[in-house]
Short mmCIF file of C-alpha atoms and ligand atoms in Angstrom, two decimals:
data_model
loop_
_atom_site.label_atom_id
_atom_site.label_comp_id
_atom_site.label_asym_id
_atom_site.label_seq_id
_atom_site.Cartn_x
_atom_site.Cartn_y
_atom_site.Cartn_z
CA MET W 20 4.33 -16.48 -55.05
CA SER W 21 4.47 -15.74 -51.23
CA VAL W 22 3.69 -12.26 -50.00
CA SER W 23 5.58 -12.95 -46.64
CA ASN W 24 9.24 -12.02 -46.19
CA VAL W 25 9.61 -13.95 -43.21
CA SER W 26 10.85 -17.53 -43.69
CA GLN W 27 9.61 -20.37 -41.70
CA GLU W 28 12.93 -20.58 -39.56
CA GLU W 29 12.66 -16.85 -38.79
CA GLN W 30 9.33 -16.95 -37.36
CA VAL W 31 9.56 -16.79 -33.64
CA LYS W 32 7.68 -19.62 -31.99
CA VAL W 33 5.23 -17.92 -29.16
CA GLU W 34 4.01 -20.20 -26.33
CA THR W 35 0.23 -20.09 -26.46
CA ASP W 36 -0.82 -21.08 -22.87
CA MET W 37 -0.18 -20.01 -19.35
CA VAL W 38 -2.84 -21.90 -17.50
CA ILE W 39 -3.23 -21.65 -13.74
CA GLN W 40 -2.74 -25.10 -12.28
CA ASP W 41 -2.67 -24.56 -8.52
CA ILE W 42 -3.01 -21.97 -5.95
CA GLU W 43 -1.56 -22.78 -2.49
CA VAL W 44 -1.82 -20.87 0.88
CA LYS W 45 0.34 -20.66 3.89
CA ARG W 46 -0.22 -18.66 7.25
CA ILE W 47 2.82 -16.95 8.72
CA SER W 48 3.31 -14.71 11.64
CA VAL W 49 6.16 -12.29 12.23
CA PRO W 50 6.87 -10.46 15.56
CA LEU W 51 7.44 -6.66 15.36
CA LYS W 52 10.52 -4.94 16.80
CA LYS W 53 8.24 -2.65 18.73
CA PRO W 54 4.43 -2.62 19.12
CA PHE W 55 2.75 -0.42 16.37
CA LYS W 56 0.01 1.70 17.87
CA THR W 57 -2.59 3.89 15.90
CA ALA W 58 -6.00 5.45 16.90
CA LEU W 59 -7.59 2.09 15.72
CA ARG W 60 -5.17 -0.73 17.18
CA THR W 61 -2.10 -1.97 18.64
CA VAL W 62 -0.10 -4.60 16.69
CA GLU W 63 2.58 -6.72 18.14
CA GLN W 64 2.84 -9.21 15.27
CA LEU W 65 2.44 -9.54 11.52
CA GLU W 66 -0.31 -12.14 10.55
CA SER W 67 -0.55 -12.77 6.98
CA VAL W 68 -1.44 -15.46 4.28
CA LEU W 69 1.09 -16.21 1.51
CA VAL W 70 -0.18 -17.25 -1.77
CA LYS W 71 1.88 -19.39 -4.36
CA ILE W 72 0.21 -19.79 -7.70
CA THR W 73 1.76 -22.25 -10.20
CA CYS W 74 1.16 -22.32 -13.91
CA ASP W 75 1.24 -25.26 -16.36
CA ASN W 76 4.55 -23.98 -17.84
CA GLY W 77 6.35 -24.23 -14.45
CA MET W 78 6.32 -20.55 -13.48
CA VAL W 79 5.40 -19.82 -9.90
CA GLY W 80 4.03 -16.43 -8.65
CA TRP W 81 3.87 -14.95 -5.10
CA GLY W 82 1.37 -13.08 -3.41
CA GLU W 83 0.55 -12.02 0.40
CA ALA W 84 -2.52 -10.65 2.39
CA SER W 85 -2.16 -9.29 5.82
CA ALA W 86 -5.21 -9.53 8.35
CA THR W 87 -6.12 -5.99 9.24
CA VAL W 88 -9.72 -6.57 10.87
CA VAL W 89 -10.40 -3.03 12.12
CA ILE W 90 -9.68 -1.61 8.54
CA THR W 91 -10.63 -4.05 5.74
CA GLY W 92 -12.44 -6.63 7.89
CA ASP W 93 -10.19 -9.50 6.70
CA SER W 94 -8.88 -11.93 9.06
CA ILE W 95 -6.50 -14.82 8.42
CA GLU W 96 -9.29 -17.27 8.55
CA SER W 97 -11.36 -15.24 6.22
CA ILE W 98 -8.49 -14.63 3.72
CA GLU W 99 -7.56 -18.29 3.78
CA ALA W 100 -11.14 -19.44 3.00
CA ALA W 101 -12.10 -16.67 0.57
CA ILE W 102 -8.96 -17.74 -1.54
CA THR W 103 -9.21 -21.72 -1.21
CA LYS W 104 -12.99 -22.04 -1.14
CA THR W 105 -14.14 -19.36 -3.55
CA MET W 106 -11.38 -17.91 -5.65
CA LYS W 107 -9.31 -20.91 -6.40
CA PRO W 108 -12.22 -23.16 -7.82
CA GLN W 109 -13.00 -20.29 -10.23
CA LEU W 110 -9.33 -19.55 -11.35
CA ILE W 111 -7.89 -23.06 -11.83
CA GLY W 112 -7.63 -23.68 -15.65
CA LYS W 113 -7.93 -20.02 -16.57
CA ASN W 114 -5.26 -18.88 -19.17
CA LEU W 115 -3.23 -15.81 -18.02
CA LEU W 116 -2.56 -14.79 -21.62
CA ALA W 117 -6.14 -13.52 -21.34
CA HIS W 118 -5.68 -11.86 -17.89
CA GLU W 119 -8.48 -9.20 -18.57
CA GLN W 120 -10.61 -12.40 -18.12
CA VAL W 121 -8.74 -13.61 -15.18
CA PHE W 122 -8.95 -10.36 -13.11
CA HIS W 123 -12.55 -9.83 -13.92
CA THR W 124 -13.22 -13.51 -12.66
CA LEU W 125 -11.26 -12.61 -9.59
CA HIS W 126 -13.22 -9.48 -8.60
CA GLN W 127 -16.50 -10.81 -9.53
CA SER W 128 -15.86 -14.11 -7.28
CA MET W 129 -17.07 -12.47 -4.20
CA VAL W 130 -18.01 -8.95 -2.67
CA GLY W 131 -15.42 -7.43 -0.36
CA ASN W 132 -12.46 -9.54 0.79
CA SER W 133 -10.07 -6.92 -0.70
CA SER W 134 -6.91 -8.50 1.04
CA ALA W 135 -7.55 -11.94 -0.35
CA LYS W 136 -8.05 -10.61 -3.81
CA ALA W 137 -4.84 -8.43 -3.36
CA ALA W 138 -2.86 -11.70 -2.44
CA VAL W 139 -4.14 -13.52 -5.57
CA ASP W 140 -3.85 -10.34 -7.76
CA ILE W 141 -0.21 -9.78 -6.69
CA ALA W 142 0.63 -13.43 -7.49
CA LEU W 143 -0.85 -13.26 -10.96
CA TYR W 144 1.06 -9.86 -11.80
CA ASP W 145 4.29 -11.67 -10.54
CA LEU W 146 3.57 -14.40 -13.13
CA ILE W 147 2.50 -11.87 -16.05
CA ALA W 148 5.60 -10.00 -15.68
CA GLN W 149 7.79 -13.16 -15.60
CA ARG W 150 6.15 -14.27 -18.65
CA CYS W 151 7.02 -10.93 -20.20
CA ASN W 152 10.47 -11.15 -18.94
CA LEU W 153 10.11 -7.67 -17.30
CA PRO W 154 10.43 -6.28 -13.77
CA LEU W 155 6.82 -5.65 -12.84
CA TYR W 156 7.45 -1.97 -12.31
CA GLN W 157 8.55 -1.73 -16.01
CA LEU W 158 5.51 -3.70 -17.34
CA LEU W 159 3.20 -1.24 -15.38
CA GLY W 160 5.00 2.07 -16.69
CA GLY W 161 8.50 1.98 -15.36
CA TYR W 162 8.45 5.63 -14.29
CA GLN W 163 11.18 5.33 -11.72
CA LYS W 164 13.29 2.57 -10.14
CA GLN W 165 14.00 4.08 -6.71
CA LEU W 166 11.49 5.59 -4.07
CA GLU W 167 11.99 7.17 -0.64
CA THR W 168 9.80 5.85 2.17
CA ASP W 169 8.61 7.88 5.38
CA TYR W 170 8.84 6.17 8.79
CA THR W 171 5.85 5.99 11.23
CA VAL W 172 6.31 7.17 14.89
CA SER W 173 3.76 5.05 17.02
CA VAL W 174 1.64 6.92 19.44
CA ASN W 175 3.38 6.91 22.76
CA SER W 176 4.33 9.44 25.41
CA PRO W 177 5.69 12.86 23.94
CA ARG W 178 9.16 12.07 25.10
CA GLU W 179 9.25 8.37 23.90
CA MET W 180 8.00 9.71 20.49
CA GLY W 181 10.49 12.50 20.37
CA GLU W 182 13.18 10.06 21.13
CA ASP W 183 11.95 7.63 18.45
CA ALA W 184 11.88 10.43 15.94
CA ALA W 185 15.38 11.49 16.55
CA GLU W 186 16.60 7.73 16.11
CA TYR W 187 14.60 7.53 12.63
CA LEU W 188 16.30 10.78 11.61
CA LYS W 189 19.55 9.26 12.49
CA GLN W 190 18.86 6.22 10.39
CA GLY W 191 18.21 8.69 7.43
CA PHE W 192 14.44 9.16 7.35
CA ASN W 193 13.55 12.57 6.31
CA VAL W 194 9.74 12.28 6.40
CA LEU W 195 8.07 11.31 9.52
CA LYS W 196 4.43 9.99 9.89
CA ILE W 197 2.95 10.74 13.20
CA LYS W 198 -0.04 8.64 14.44
CA VAL W 199 -2.52 11.03 16.18
CA GLY W 200 -6.14 10.94 17.05
CA LYS W 201 -5.95 8.39 19.99
CA ASP W 202 -6.28 11.03 22.76
CA ASN W 203 -7.29 14.41 23.15
CA ILE W 204 -5.78 17.18 20.69
CA ASP W 205 -3.53 18.82 23.33
CA ASP W 206 -1.71 15.74 23.96
CA ASP W 207 -1.24 15.25 20.16
CA ILE W 208 0.15 18.79 19.98
CA LEU W 209 2.50 18.19 22.72
CA ARG W 210 3.67 15.18 20.89
CA ILE W 211 4.38 16.97 17.71
CA GLN W 212 5.98 20.10 19.45
CA GLU W 213 8.51 17.39 21.13
CA ILE W 214 9.22 15.58 17.89
CA ARG W 215 9.76 19.22 16.15
CA LYS W 216 12.08 20.02 18.85
CA MET W 217 13.98 16.76 18.56
CA VAL W 218 14.26 16.73 14.78
CA GLY W 219 14.17 20.20 13.86
CA ASN W 220 12.75 21.67 10.58
CA ALA W 221 14.66 19.47 8.12
CA VAL W 222 12.22 16.59 8.50
CA LYS W 223 8.69 16.74 6.97
CA ILE W 224 5.82 15.75 9.23
CA ARG W 225 2.80 14.22 8.09
CA LEU W 226 -0.12 13.22 10.40
CA ASP W 227 -2.44 10.09 10.34
CA ALA W 228 -5.71 10.54 12.48
CA ASN W 229 -6.80 7.09 11.39
CA GLN W 230 -10.52 8.34 11.58
CA GLY W 231 -9.89 9.41 15.30
CA TRP W 232 -11.65 12.89 15.04
CA ASP W 233 -15.14 14.17 14.12
CA MET W 234 -15.40 16.80 11.74
CA LYS W 235 -15.56 19.88 14.12
CA GLU W 236 -12.56 18.40 16.18
CA ALA W 237 -10.67 17.89 12.95
CA ILE W 238 -11.03 21.37 11.89
CA ARG W 239 -10.09 22.93 15.27
CA SER W 240 -7.26 20.57 15.72
CA ILE W 241 -5.60 21.29 12.29
CA ARG W 242 -6.29 24.96 12.46
CA LYS W 243 -4.63 25.15 15.72
CA MET W 244 -1.58 23.29 14.36
CA GLU W 245 -1.67 25.91 11.59
CA ASP W 246 -1.67 28.86 13.84
CA MET W 247 1.16 27.22 15.89
CA GLY W 248 3.35 27.01 12.81
CA LEU W 249 4.00 23.26 13.17
CA ASP W 250 4.42 22.90 9.51
CA ILE W 251 2.45 19.70 8.72
CA GLU W 252 2.77 18.48 5.46
CA LEU W 253 -0.77 16.76 5.24
CA VAL W 254 -3.28 14.99 7.31
CA GLU W 255 -4.43 11.69 6.61
CA GLN W 256 -8.04 10.35 7.36
CA PRO W 257 -9.17 12.89 9.85
CA VAL W 258 -12.78 11.65 10.11
CA LYS W 259 -14.67 8.27 10.05
CA ALA W 260 -14.27 6.33 6.73
CA HIS W 261 -17.95 6.73 5.82
CA ASP W 262 -18.11 10.40 6.53
CA ILE W 263 -17.34 11.88 2.99
CA GLU W 264 -19.26 15.02 3.63
CA GLY W 265 -17.42 15.63 6.92
CA MET W 266 -14.11 15.03 5.10
CA ARG W 267 -15.08 17.39 2.38
CA ARG W 268 -15.89 20.21 5.08
CA VAL W 269 -12.55 19.49 6.57
CA THR W 270 -10.77 19.86 3.33
CA GLN W 271 -12.52 23.15 2.49
CA ALA W 272 -12.04 24.61 5.97
CA VAL W 273 -8.27 24.20 6.33
CA ASP W 274 -5.07 25.02 4.35
CA THR W 275 -3.29 21.82 5.23
CA PRO W 276 -3.80 19.10 2.43
CA ILE W 277 -6.13 16.46 3.56
CA MET W 278 -5.42 12.70 2.31
CA ALA W 279 -8.24 10.01 2.21
CA ASP W 280 -7.06 6.65 3.18
CA GLU W 281 -9.69 4.40 4.94
CA SER W 282 -12.51 6.20 2.89
CA VAL W 283 -11.17 4.82 -0.34
CA PHE W 284 -11.07 1.02 -1.18
CA THR W 285 -12.81 0.95 -4.43
CA PRO W 286 -12.66 3.03 -7.61
CA ALA W 287 -16.32 3.96 -7.12
CA GLN W 288 -15.47 5.40 -3.60
CA ALA W 289 -12.40 7.20 -5.32
CA ALA W 290 -14.78 8.73 -7.77
CA GLU W 291 -17.00 10.16 -5.11
CA ILE W 292 -14.15 11.60 -3.53
CA LEU W 293 -12.82 13.12 -6.54
CA TYR W 294 -16.17 14.40 -7.84
CA THR W 295 -16.97 16.03 -4.43
CA ARG W 296 -13.29 17.34 -3.90
CA ALA W 297 -13.69 15.57 -0.37
CA ALA W 298 -9.86 15.14 -0.15
CA ASP W 299 -6.82 16.81 -1.78
CA MET W 300 -4.88 13.36 -1.95
CA ILE W 301 -5.67 9.65 -1.94
CA ASN W 302 -3.48 6.98 -0.07
CA ILE W 303 -3.77 3.60 -2.17
CA LYS W 304 -3.02 0.37 -0.64
CA LEU W 305 -3.28 -2.88 -2.37
CA MET W 306 -4.96 -4.49 0.75
CA LYS W 307 -7.86 -2.19 0.29
CA SER W 308 -8.02 -1.93 -3.42
CA GLY W 309 -7.99 -5.73 -3.98
CA GLY W 310 -4.49 -5.53 -5.76
CA ILE W 311 -2.84 -3.70 -8.62
CA PHE W 312 -5.60 -4.15 -11.23
CA LYS W 313 -8.07 -1.87 -9.47
CA ALA W 314 -5.32 0.38 -7.79
CA GLN W 315 -4.26 1.25 -11.36
CA LEU W 316 -7.92 2.50 -11.97
CA ILE W 317 -7.87 4.48 -8.99
CA ASN W 318 -4.59 6.24 -9.68
CA GLN W 319 -5.59 6.82 -13.13
CA MET W 320 -8.95 8.65 -12.28
CA ALA W 321 -7.16 10.62 -9.45
CA GLU W 322 -4.66 11.73 -12.12
CA GLU W 323 -7.47 13.10 -14.39
CA PHE W 324 -8.66 15.20 -11.48
CA GLY W 325 -5.24 16.57 -10.53
CA VAL W 326 -5.17 14.56 -7.38
CA GLU W 327 -1.77 13.09 -6.34
CA CYS W 328 -1.75 9.63 -4.77
CA MET W 329 0.39 8.14 -2.04
CA VAL W 330 0.89 4.38 -1.77
CA GLY W 331 1.25 2.72 1.67
CA SER W 332 0.70 -0.67 3.12
CA MET W 333 -0.86 -2.24 6.17
CA ILE W 334 1.83 -4.18 8.42
CA GLU W 335 2.98 -6.38 5.56
CA SER W 336 6.09 -8.35 4.97
CA ARG W 337 8.64 -7.36 2.35
CA LEU W 338 6.62 -9.67 -0.13
CA SER W 339 3.41 -7.66 -0.63
CA VAL W 340 5.20 -4.33 0.11
CA THR W 341 7.48 -5.28 -3.01
CA ALA W 342 4.50 -5.58 -5.08
CA ALA W 343 3.09 -2.20 -3.90
CA ALA W 344 6.53 -0.63 -4.57
CA HIS W 345 6.64 -2.06 -8.07
CA PHE W 346 3.09 -0.29 -8.64
CA ALA W 347 4.13 2.76 -6.87
CA ALA W 348 7.31 3.19 -8.90
CA SER W 349 5.65 2.60 -12.21
CA LYS W 350 3.30 5.73 -12.19
CA LYS W 351 3.97 9.51 -12.39
CA ASN W 352 1.08 10.49 -10.36
CA ILE W 353 2.17 8.61 -7.24
CA THR W 354 4.44 11.07 -5.50
CA ARG W 355 4.49 9.78 -1.87
CA PHE W 356 5.54 6.44 -0.29
CA ASP W 357 4.69 4.95 3.03
CA PHE W 358 6.58 1.63 2.97
CA ASP W 359 8.21 1.33 6.48
CA ALA W 360 6.26 -1.78 7.51
CA PRO W 361 8.80 -4.48 6.54
CA LEU W 362 11.41 -2.44 8.49
CA MET W 363 9.49 -2.90 11.68
CA LEU W 364 9.52 -6.64 11.58
CA LEU W 365 12.01 -8.79 13.48
CA ASN W 366 12.55 -11.21 10.57
CA ASP W 367 12.65 -11.03 6.70
CA ILE W 368 11.01 -13.86 4.81
CA VAL W 369 12.04 -12.87 1.35
CA ASP W 370 15.26 -13.28 -0.57
CA GLY W 371 15.23 -10.66 -3.54
CA GLY W 372 12.45 -8.21 -3.88
CA VAL W 373 12.70 -4.43 -3.32
CA GLN W 374 15.88 -3.48 -1.50
CA TYR W 375 16.08 -0.88 1.39
CA GLU W 376 19.23 1.49 2.11
CA GLY W 377 17.88 3.65 4.98
CA ARG W 378 14.95 5.54 3.28
CA VAL W 379 15.96 4.60 -0.23
CA MET W 380 14.04 1.63 -2.01
CA THR W 381 15.45 0.23 -5.19
CA LEU W 382 13.40 -2.20 -7.27
CA PRO W 383 14.95 -5.24 -8.50
CA ASP W 384 16.17 -5.92 -12.10
CA LEU W 385 14.87 -9.57 -12.11
CA PRO W 386 11.62 -10.46 -14.04
CA GLY W 387 8.17 -10.20 -12.02
CA LEU W 388 8.37 -9.29 -8.44
CA GLY W 389 11.95 -10.12 -8.45
CA ILE W 390 11.64 -12.46 -5.51
CA ARG W 391 14.23 -15.36 -5.47
CA SER W 392 12.67 -17.41 -2.66
CA VAL W 393 10.50 -17.17 0.34
CA ASN W 394 11.69 -18.66 3.52
CA VAL W 395 9.05 -19.66 5.76
MG1 MG Q 2 -3.38 5.95 7.06
#
């Protein structure tokens, strides 16, 4: 007598394999509409490497890594070499149904090279979510389907920055990110005053010093802005990436919330920030964390400490920003979104993916990243 009440016909046949068959890379460059200027660099075009992973069941996953040598150390050449010479040989033949094994293989394949790892990680998550027949953000948690991005005002003369800010407000952006720390603080304050004059108080202003100050300068500058009533929402990375003690002192000394960006690549670095209360918030970027697998760990730890996260991007195309948006939308603890980079590009290489309407971003309903095609 059979104990099963499921007949042979009713049993659903489950595919047992999803083996990585090929990993291909392609370099792209896309001009920016207007040069992007921060305390660390001026960028005139996006340089990135696209990754296409094919499995034995015919499924294809897409990823991207942008070169940001002054932040991650990853160049176009190093990204390409890391993927094709080191990661690819270790990943070919691995079964994505045991993806815990695959992600550990990826992260143990070499030290650093976080952007190259991110490109592969993104393509792997695209494949896993497609296999589950779910949009990636739903596979990861599905917290929300829409996000609102801020828009970055590049460092220029106060007048030009004020005009740019007014233009972005007209386009519907109500959170502006201002790059500071490139020159002296009085010039930065003039810029912020000019922007406030042009956009009024309806707009939130967050600052990003990109490591441009030392500890004392940061405390002096932020206190001055507080005294002047400039109403700054938060200040990102006031001091050098390695200066955790300096950032902790800034965080203790001012009322304005401080957000760690370049100081946090890995979950271990996040843990130090969290234990020492060196920042009030953390900015997660897939190009720093090496993709979604580790980004989830950083966000979970931060959530346990009551520290909210922002998810941002480097100068990246809508391909990898779609992946970051899927991750960001999936989690409750991710409360701020800095995804303006694709809007700065002259051409869009992606059909499908996350859709922008002014500041509102809507995740696609298609399985995986929801990218229909990549046109390069
Ligand atoms: Mg930043």
